[in-house]
């Protein structure tokens, strides 16, 4: 069993008004060293697969078909094997 | 012969009854609801994918509805030349399904915008707009949080070169200005056509302003255009 941790973010070229508004609020709070904020989605999935590569392939297909809209979003996948204790 | 309207109903659709009402009671045509779990549209001449919040807008607006069983037949119907109109959430669903290019992003203001806007008619070359006049200004309400039309510059150029921008946000005098853009949409785009010009997606709600009792019935101009186009073709 594998755990996929996926982040979906707006493409860098696309204005992220949520990130911009949050950045503005952080600056108001005194976080003046933070120069940019982008907001995205975090998705966690458990995948039954025979190998890391097979799990990654499934996660990638899930992202392409549903979880991310590649017209405006990019995705990043991290996979870890779940070790039962 | 009357036009047979089919109105798709998803869990969370909330403009389905408005669309049905306009088709059936205002225009006196045939209309029926089609539940999203149905596999086939049946005998219809015109499909409306209505507004609302299908699947609660979970993940992305329209992203999950696009996989509802009925959407396969909507895509088949559209690809065989059938007329399909997506309004608001319906536009988002049609983009997600690939019937229309681009995507609808969160409004630039981050606010849900609910107000009357003005639309400049940009293309008369479609069944939806053939009865309008070039540059005709319609006043139609919008009500959305994610109506910020986005597509790559190549796609936007292509839409413009092929005359597939149906409507643009404008002021009451028909001038396309930044101030008249309610959501930050690329090039003020409010509605677009597919390549075959038989699929229209638009954020504004013509079904909410299609009878005089509700004020200026500008939305009726679009429905009149549709009914006339289909009645002539019959």
Tab-separated table of C-alpha atoms in Angstrom:
chain	number	residue	atom	x	y	z
A	1	UNK	CA	0.000	0.000	0.000
A	2	UNK	CA	1.238	3.452	-0.897
A	3	UNK	CA	0.322	6.934	0.165
A	4	UNK	CA	0.242	9.624	-2.479
A	5	UNK	CA	0.454	13.239	-1.414
A	6	UNK	CA	-0.556	15.517	-4.223
A	7	UNK	CA	-0.422	19.274	-4.479
A	8	UNK	CA	-2.393	21.052	-7.157
A	9	UNK	CA	-1.459	24.651	-7.813
A	10	UNK	CA	-2.379	27.304	-10.322
A	11	UNK	CA	0.211	27.563	-13.075
A	12	UNK	CA	2.866	30.162	-12.277
A	13	UNK	CA	1.730	32.430	-15.119
A	14	UNK	CA	-1.779	32.624	-13.701
A	15	UNK	CA	-2.753	35.274	-11.202
A	16	UNK	CA	-3.745	33.704	-7.884
A	17	UNK	CA	-6.055	36.200	-6.198
A	18	UNK	CA	-6.337	34.064	-3.034
A	19	UNK	CA	-2.581	33.987	-2.669
A	20	UNK	CA	-2.374	37.689	-3.381
A	21	UNK	CA	-5.011	38.564	-0.790
A	22	UNK	CA	-3.346	36.325	1.806
A	23	UNK	CA	0.042	37.834	1.023
A	24	UNK	CA	-1.427	41.269	1.556
A	25	UNK	CA	-2.845	40.215	4.959
A	26	UNK	CA	0.474	38.660	5.987
A	27	UNK	CA	2.303	41.842	5.068
A	28	UNK	CA	-0.188	43.801	7.213
A	29	UNK	CA	0.610	41.418	10.084
A	30	UNK	CA	4.260	42.298	9.831
A	31	UNK	CA	5.538	39.355	7.778
A	32	UNK	CA	7.431	41.705	5.534
A	33	UNK	CA	10.014	39.119	4.529
A	34	UNK	CA	7.401	36.961	2.807
A	35	UNK	CA	7.534	38.050	-0.805
A	36	UNK	CA	5.011	35.760	-2.467
A	37	UNK	CA	2.108	33.487	-1.518
A	38	UNK	CA	0.434	30.936	-3.765
A	39	UNK	CA	-2.504	28.830	-2.598
A	40	UNK	CA	-3.329	25.399	-3.916
A	41	UNK	CA	-4.955	22.121	-2.937
A	42	UNK	CA	-3.537	19.198	-1.038
A	43	UNK	CA	-4.857	15.707	-1.751
A	44	UNK	CA	-3.891	12.519	0.076
A	45	UNK	CA	-4.721	9.083	-1.301
A	46	UNK	CA	-3.995	5.500	-0.321
A	47	UNK	CA	-3.237	3.341	-3.338
A	48	UNK	CA	-2.939	-0.427	-3.531
A	49	UNK	CA	-0.180	-1.138	-6.037
A	50	UNK	CA	2.693	-3.510	-6.573
A	51	UNK	CA	5.403	-0.883	-6.768
A	52	UNK	CA	6.121	2.801	-6.283
A	53	UNK	CA	6.082	3.272	-10.034
A	54	UNK	CA	2.699	1.608	-10.422
A	55	UNK	CA	1.296	3.746	-7.598
A	56	UNK	CA	2.723	6.866	-9.199
A	57	UNK	CA	1.244	5.950	-12.566
A	58	UNK	CA	-2.190	5.632	-10.983
A	59	UNK	CA	-1.850	8.917	-9.132
A	60	UNK	CA	-0.736	10.648	-12.318
A	61	UNK	CA	-3.696	9.329	-14.239
A	62	UNK	CA	-6.031	10.449	-11.437
A	63	UNK	CA	-4.537	13.937	-11.608
A	64	UNK	CA	-4.735	14.171	-15.369
A	65	UNK	CA	-8.282	12.855	-15.600
A	66	UNK	CA	-9.882	14.541	-12.624
A	67	UNK	CA	-7.889	16.093	-9.814
A	68	UNK	CA	-6.159	18.841	-11.785
A	69	UNK	CA	-7.390	20.893	-14.707
A	70	UNK	CA	-4.265	21.287	-16.762
A	71	UNK	CA	-5.640	24.294	-18.575
A	72	UNK	CA	-4.842	26.267	-15.439
A	73	UNK	CA	-3.269	23.944	-12.870
A	74	UNK	CA	-0.058	21.972	-12.319
A	75	UNK	CA	0.274	19.005	-9.987
A	76	UNK	CA	3.057	17.456	-7.991
A	77	UNK	CA	3.003	13.920	-6.563
A	78	UNK	CA	4.981	12.451	-3.672
A	79	UNK	CA	4.645	8.727	-3.001
A	80	UNK	CA	5.590	6.836	0.157
A	81	UNK	CA	5.147	3.204	0.975
A	82	UNK	CA	2.857	2.696	3.951
A	83	UNK	CA	4.615	0.429	6.400
A	84	UNK	CA	2.120	-1.256	8.722
A	85	UNK	CA	3.219	-1.415	12.333
B	1	UNK	CA	-43.753	21.875	-34.555
B	2	UNK	CA	-42.417	22.715	-31.186
B	3	UNK	CA	-38.808	22.455	-30.136
B	4	UNK	CA	-38.055	19.697	-27.630
B	5	UNK	CA	-35.874	21.085	-24.856
B	6	UNK	CA	-34.016	18.752	-22.521
B	7	UNK	CA	-32.768	20.247	-19.259
B	8	UNK	CA	-30.083	18.229	-17.476
B	9	UNK	CA	-30.459	17.979	-13.705
B	10	UNK	CA	-27.428	17.304	-11.517
B	11	UNK	CA	-27.442	17.111	-7.753
B	12	UNK	CA	-27.005	20.794	-6.936
B	13	UNK	CA	-28.446	22.263	-10.152
B	14	UNK	CA	-30.583	25.262	-9.219
B	15	UNK	CA	-31.416	26.979	-12.491
B	16	UNK	CA	-32.941	23.897	-14.057
B	17	UNK	CA	-36.492	25.003	-13.249
B	18	UNK	CA	-35.884	28.492	-14.650
B	19	UNK	CA	-34.682	27.001	-17.932
B	20	UNK	CA	-37.615	24.578	-18.042
B	21	UNK	CA	-40.058	27.394	-17.262
B	22	UNK	CA	-38.745	29.612	-20.045
B	23	UNK	CA	-38.825	26.812	-22.617
B	24	UNK	CA	-42.225	25.444	-21.639
B	25	UNK	CA	-44.264	28.340	-20.269
B	26	UNK	CA	-42.722	31.447	-21.805
B	27	UNK	CA	-41.987	29.982	-25.243
B	28	UNK	CA	-44.646	27.275	-25.271
B	29	UNK	CA	-42.224	24.557	-26.403
B	30	UNK	CA	-41.840	21.021	-25.147
B	31	UNK	CA	-39.488	20.616	-22.216
B	32	UNK	CA	-38.446	17.882	-19.871
B	33	UNK	CA	-35.915	17.321	-17.159
B	34	UNK	CA	-33.209	14.710	-17.698
B	35	UNK	CA	-31.654	13.301	-14.525
B	36	UNK	CA	-27.874	13.092	-14.682
B	37	UNK	CA	-27.934	9.330	-14.036
B	38	UNK	CA	-29.788	8.692	-17.296
B	39	UNK	CA	-27.663	7.110	-20.001
B	40	UNK	CA	-29.467	8.725	-22.938
B	41	UNK	CA	-30.979	12.081	-23.715
B	42	UNK	CA	-33.839	10.568	-25.686
B	43	UNK	CA	-35.696	12.652	-28.255
B	44	UNK	CA	-34.572	16.214	-27.783
B	45	UNK	CA	-33.657	19.015	-30.164
B	46	UNK	CA	-31.879	21.228	-27.692
B	47	UNK	CA	-29.988	20.483	-24.489
B	48	UNK	CA	-29.534	22.961	-21.662
B	49	UNK	CA	-26.846	22.273	-19.073
B	50	UNK	CA	-28.163	24.597	-16.381
B	51	UNK	CA	-26.614	26.689	-13.663
B	52	UNK	CA	-26.193	25.776	-10.052
B	53	UNK	CA	-23.604	24.106	-7.912
B	54	UNK	CA	-23.434	20.564	-9.234
B	55	UNK	CA	-21.804	18.304	-6.647
B	56	UNK	CA	-21.393	21.334	-4.413
B	57	UNK	CA	-18.604	22.613	-6.669
B	58	UNK	CA	-16.386	20.054	-4.935
B	59	UNK	CA	-12.834	19.867	-6.300
B	60	UNK	CA	-13.520	22.427	-9.068
B	61	UNK	CA	-16.793	23.700	-10.409
B	62	UNK	CA	-18.064	21.268	-13.027
B	63	UNK	CA	-15.214	18.792	-12.524
B	64	UNK	CA	-17.315	15.974	-11.105
B	65	UNK	CA	-20.553	16.607	-12.987
B	66	UNK	CA	-18.616	16.154	-16.201
B	67	UNK	CA	-18.348	12.442	-15.343
B	68	UNK	CA	-22.076	11.975	-14.706
B	69	UNK	CA	-23.486	9.213	-16.934
B	70	UNK	CA	-25.613	11.582	-19.023
B	71	UNK	CA	-22.593	13.643	-20.046
B	72	UNK	CA	-21.398	10.888	-22.365
B	73	UNK	CA	-24.582	11.259	-24.338
B	74	UNK	CA	-24.415	15.061	-24.193
B	75	UNK	CA	-20.941	14.862	-25.745
B	76	UNK	CA	-22.186	12.404	-28.378
B	77	UNK	CA	-25.191	14.661	-29.120
B	78	UNK	CA	-22.957	17.730	-29.441
B	79	UNK	CA	-20.414	15.950	-31.608
B	80	UNK	CA	-23.179	14.882	-33.981
B	81	UNK	CA	-24.272	18.497	-34.376
B	82	UNK	CA	-26.957	18.707	-31.666
B	83	UNK	CA	-27.434	22.096	-30.013
B	84	UNK	CA	-26.148	22.366	-26.455
B	85	UNK	CA	-26.145	25.440	-24.248
B	86	UNK	CA	-24.313	25.582	-20.933
B	87	UNK	CA	-25.264	28.411	-18.626
B	88	UNK	CA	-23.050	29.394	-15.676
B	89	UNK	CA	-22.257	26.071	-13.960
B	90	UNK	CA	-23.297	24.506	-17.267
B	91	UNK	CA	-20.543	26.499	-19.018
B	92	UNK	CA	-18.061	25.255	-16.414
B	93	UNK	CA	-19.193	21.668	-17.012
B	94	UNK	CA	-18.878	22.013	-20.802
B	95	UNK	CA	-15.323	23.318	-20.404
B	96	UNK	CA	-14.433	20.482	-18.046
B	97	UNK	CA	-15.909	17.970	-20.483
B	98	UNK	CA	-13.781	19.285	-23.317
B	99	UNK	CA	-16.710	20.434	-25.467
B	100	UNK	CA	-15.470	23.988	-25.073
B	101	UNK	CA	-11.868	25.177	-24.667
B	102	UNK	CA	-10.475	26.938	-21.610
B	103	UNK	CA	-11.572	27.005	-17.983
B	104	UNK	CA	-13.487	29.185	-15.551
B	105	UNK	CA	-11.330	30.370	-12.678
B	106	UNK	CA	-12.162	32.048	-9.392
B	107	UNK	CA	-13.352	35.637	-9.904
B	108	UNK	CA	-10.460	38.043	-9.781
B	109	UNK	CA	-12.163	39.919	-6.925
B	110	UNK	CA	-12.600	36.629	-4.996
B	111	UNK	CA	-16.195	37.718	-4.463
B	112	UNK	CA	-19.358	36.024	-5.583
B	113	UNK	CA	-20.838	38.471	-8.078
B	114	UNK	CA	-24.611	38.690	-8.398
B	115	UNK	CA	-25.822	41.596	-10.534
B	116	UNK	CA	-26.993	42.662	-13.957
B	117	UNK	CA	-24.257	43.026	-16.541
B	118	UNK	CA	-24.297	44.145	-20.155
B	119	UNK	CA	-23.259	41.875	-22.982
B	120	UNK	CA	-22.120	42.859	-26.431
B	121	UNK	CA	-23.192	40.396	-29.099
B	122	UNK	CA	-20.011	39.527	-30.981
B	123	UNK	CA	-21.062	36.740	-33.304
B	124	UNK	CA	-24.347	36.225	-35.121
B	125	UNK	CA	-23.059	33.098	-36.788
B	126	UNK	CA	-24.725	30.521	-34.531
B	127	UNK	CA	-28.249	29.245	-33.863
B	128	UNK	CA	-28.110	30.937	-30.459
B	129	UNK	CA	-27.377	34.392	-31.819
B	130	UNK	CA	-28.588	34.408	-35.431
B	131	UNK	CA	-31.683	36.436	-34.506
B	132	UNK	CA	-29.727	39.165	-32.726
B	133	UNK	CA	-28.159	42.204	-34.341
B	134	UNK	CA	-24.436	42.766	-34.595
B	135	UNK	CA	-23.154	44.501	-31.480
B	136	UNK	CA	-26.572	44.260	-29.819
B	137	UNK	CA	-26.306	45.019	-26.113
B	138	UNK	CA	-28.212	42.712	-23.775
B	139	UNK	CA	-28.697	43.234	-20.071
B	140	UNK	CA	-28.499	39.861	-18.340
B	141	UNK	CA	-27.747	38.879	-14.723
B	142	UNK	CA	-24.650	37.013	-13.606
B	143	UNK	CA	-24.403	35.063	-10.348
B	144	UNK	CA	-21.137	33.225	-9.895
B	145	UNK	CA	-17.937	32.957	-7.914
B	146	UNK	CA	-15.957	31.267	-10.658
B	147	UNK	CA	-16.633	32.917	-13.984
B	148	UNK	CA	-13.208	34.234	-14.814
B	149	UNK	CA	-12.719	32.780	-18.287
B	150	UNK	CA	-9.176	31.657	-18.936
B	151	UNK	CA	-7.479	30.117	-21.943
B	152	UNK	CA	-4.012	30.325	-23.445
B	153	UNK	CA	-3.313	33.255	-25.759
B	154	UNK	CA	-3.273	30.862	-28.713
B	155	UNK	CA	-6.760	29.626	-27.900
B	156	UNK	CA	-8.037	33.161	-27.289
B	157	UNK	CA	-6.633	34.299	-30.638
B	158	UNK	CA	-8.207	31.311	-32.314
B	159	UNK	CA	-11.603	32.022	-30.725
B	160	UNK	CA	-11.432	35.602	-31.941
B	161	UNK	CA	-10.129	34.771	-35.430
B	162	UNK	CA	-12.896	32.231	-35.941
B	163	UNK	CA	-15.595	34.535	-34.572
B	164	UNK	CA	-16.344	32.161	-31.736
B	165	UNK	CA	-16.633	34.747	-28.992
B	166	UNK	CA	-20.417	34.986	-28.716
B	167	UNK	CA	-20.659	37.651	-26.008
B	168	UNK	CA	-18.343	40.056	-24.228
B	169	UNK	CA	-18.960	42.030	-21.067
B	170	UNK	CA	-19.465	45.691	-21.905
B	171	UNK	CA	-21.012	48.817	-20.432
B	172	UNK	CA	-24.565	49.898	-21.211
B	173	UNK	CA	-23.335	51.711	-24.310
B	174	UNK	CA	-21.741	48.576	-25.678
B	175	UNK	CA	-18.164	49.597	-24.932
B	176	UNK	CA	-15.984	46.696	-23.840
B	177	UNK	CA	-14.142	48.106	-20.825
B	178	UNK	CA	-12.211	46.787	-17.858
B	179	UNK	CA	-14.801	48.268	-15.501
B	180	UNK	CA	-17.597	46.318	-17.166
B	181	UNK	CA	-15.822	42.999	-16.646
B	182	UNK	CA	-17.390	41.442	-13.517
B	183	UNK	CA	-14.922	38.619	-12.957
B	184	UNK	CA	-11.611	39.322	-14.669
B	185	UNK	CA	-12.381	37.139	-17.694
B	186	UNK	CA	-9.719	37.144	-20.419
B	187	UNK	CA	-10.601	39.706	-23.085
B	188	UNK	CA	-13.981	40.315	-21.375
B	189	UNK	CA	-15.274	37.004	-22.665
B	190	UNK	CA	-18.734	36.104	-21.338
B	191	UNK	CA	-19.680	33.349	-23.773
B	192	UNK	CA	-18.024	31.214	-26.445
B	193	UNK	CA	-18.953	28.797	-29.205
B	194	UNK	CA	-17.345	25.510	-30.140
B	195	UNK	CA	-15.825	25.004	-33.557
B	196	UNK	CA	-19.053	23.590	-34.976
B	197	UNK	CA	-20.960	26.584	-33.532
B	198	UNK	CA	-23.568	24.208	-32.083
B	199	UNK	CA	-22.349	24.455	-28.498
B	200	UNK	CA	-22.578	27.706	-26.532
B	201	UNK	CA	-21.278	28.280	-23.036
B	202	UNK	CA	-21.985	31.516	-21.182
B	203	UNK	CA	-21.699	32.709	-17.599
B	204	UNK	CA	-24.678	35.133	-17.624
B	205	UNK	CA	-28.209	33.798	-17.127
B	206	UNK	CA	-30.550	34.583	-20.053
B	207	UNK	CA	-33.150	32.225	-18.538
B	208	UNK	CA	-33.501	34.595	-15.587
B	209	UNK	CA	-34.591	37.545	-17.706
B	210	UNK	CA	-36.714	36.091	-20.467
B	211	UNK	CA	-40.138	37.541	-19.631
B	212	UNK	CA	-41.438	41.075	-19.171
B	213	UNK	CA	-42.738	40.485	-15.649
B	214	UNK	CA	-39.111	40.201	-14.517
B	215	UNK	CA	-38.066	43.494	-16.099
B	216	UNK	CA	-36.117	43.890	-19.307
B	217	UNK	CA	-36.587	40.527	-21.066
B	218	UNK	CA	-33.283	40.600	-22.935
B	219	UNK	CA	-32.634	36.918	-22.305
B	220	UNK	CA	-35.649	36.121	-24.478
B	221	UNK	CA	-33.682	37.404	-27.482
B	222	UNK	CA	-31.414	34.379	-27.218
B	223	UNK	CA	-34.247	31.883	-26.712
B	224	UNK	CA	-36.188	33.410	-29.615
B	225	UNK	CA	-33.095	32.984	-31.756
B	226	UNK	CA	-32.802	29.324	-30.758
B	227	UNK	CA	-36.468	28.493	-31.272
B	228	UNK	CA	-36.522	30.251	-34.650
B	229	UNK	CA	-33.346	28.499	-35.798
B	230	UNK	CA	-34.718	25.088	-34.850
B	231	UNK	CA	-38.198	25.744	-36.235
B	232	UNK	CA	-36.799	26.847	-39.613
B	233	UNK	CA	-34.544	23.819	-39.713
B	234	UNK	CA	-37.399	21.415	-38.915
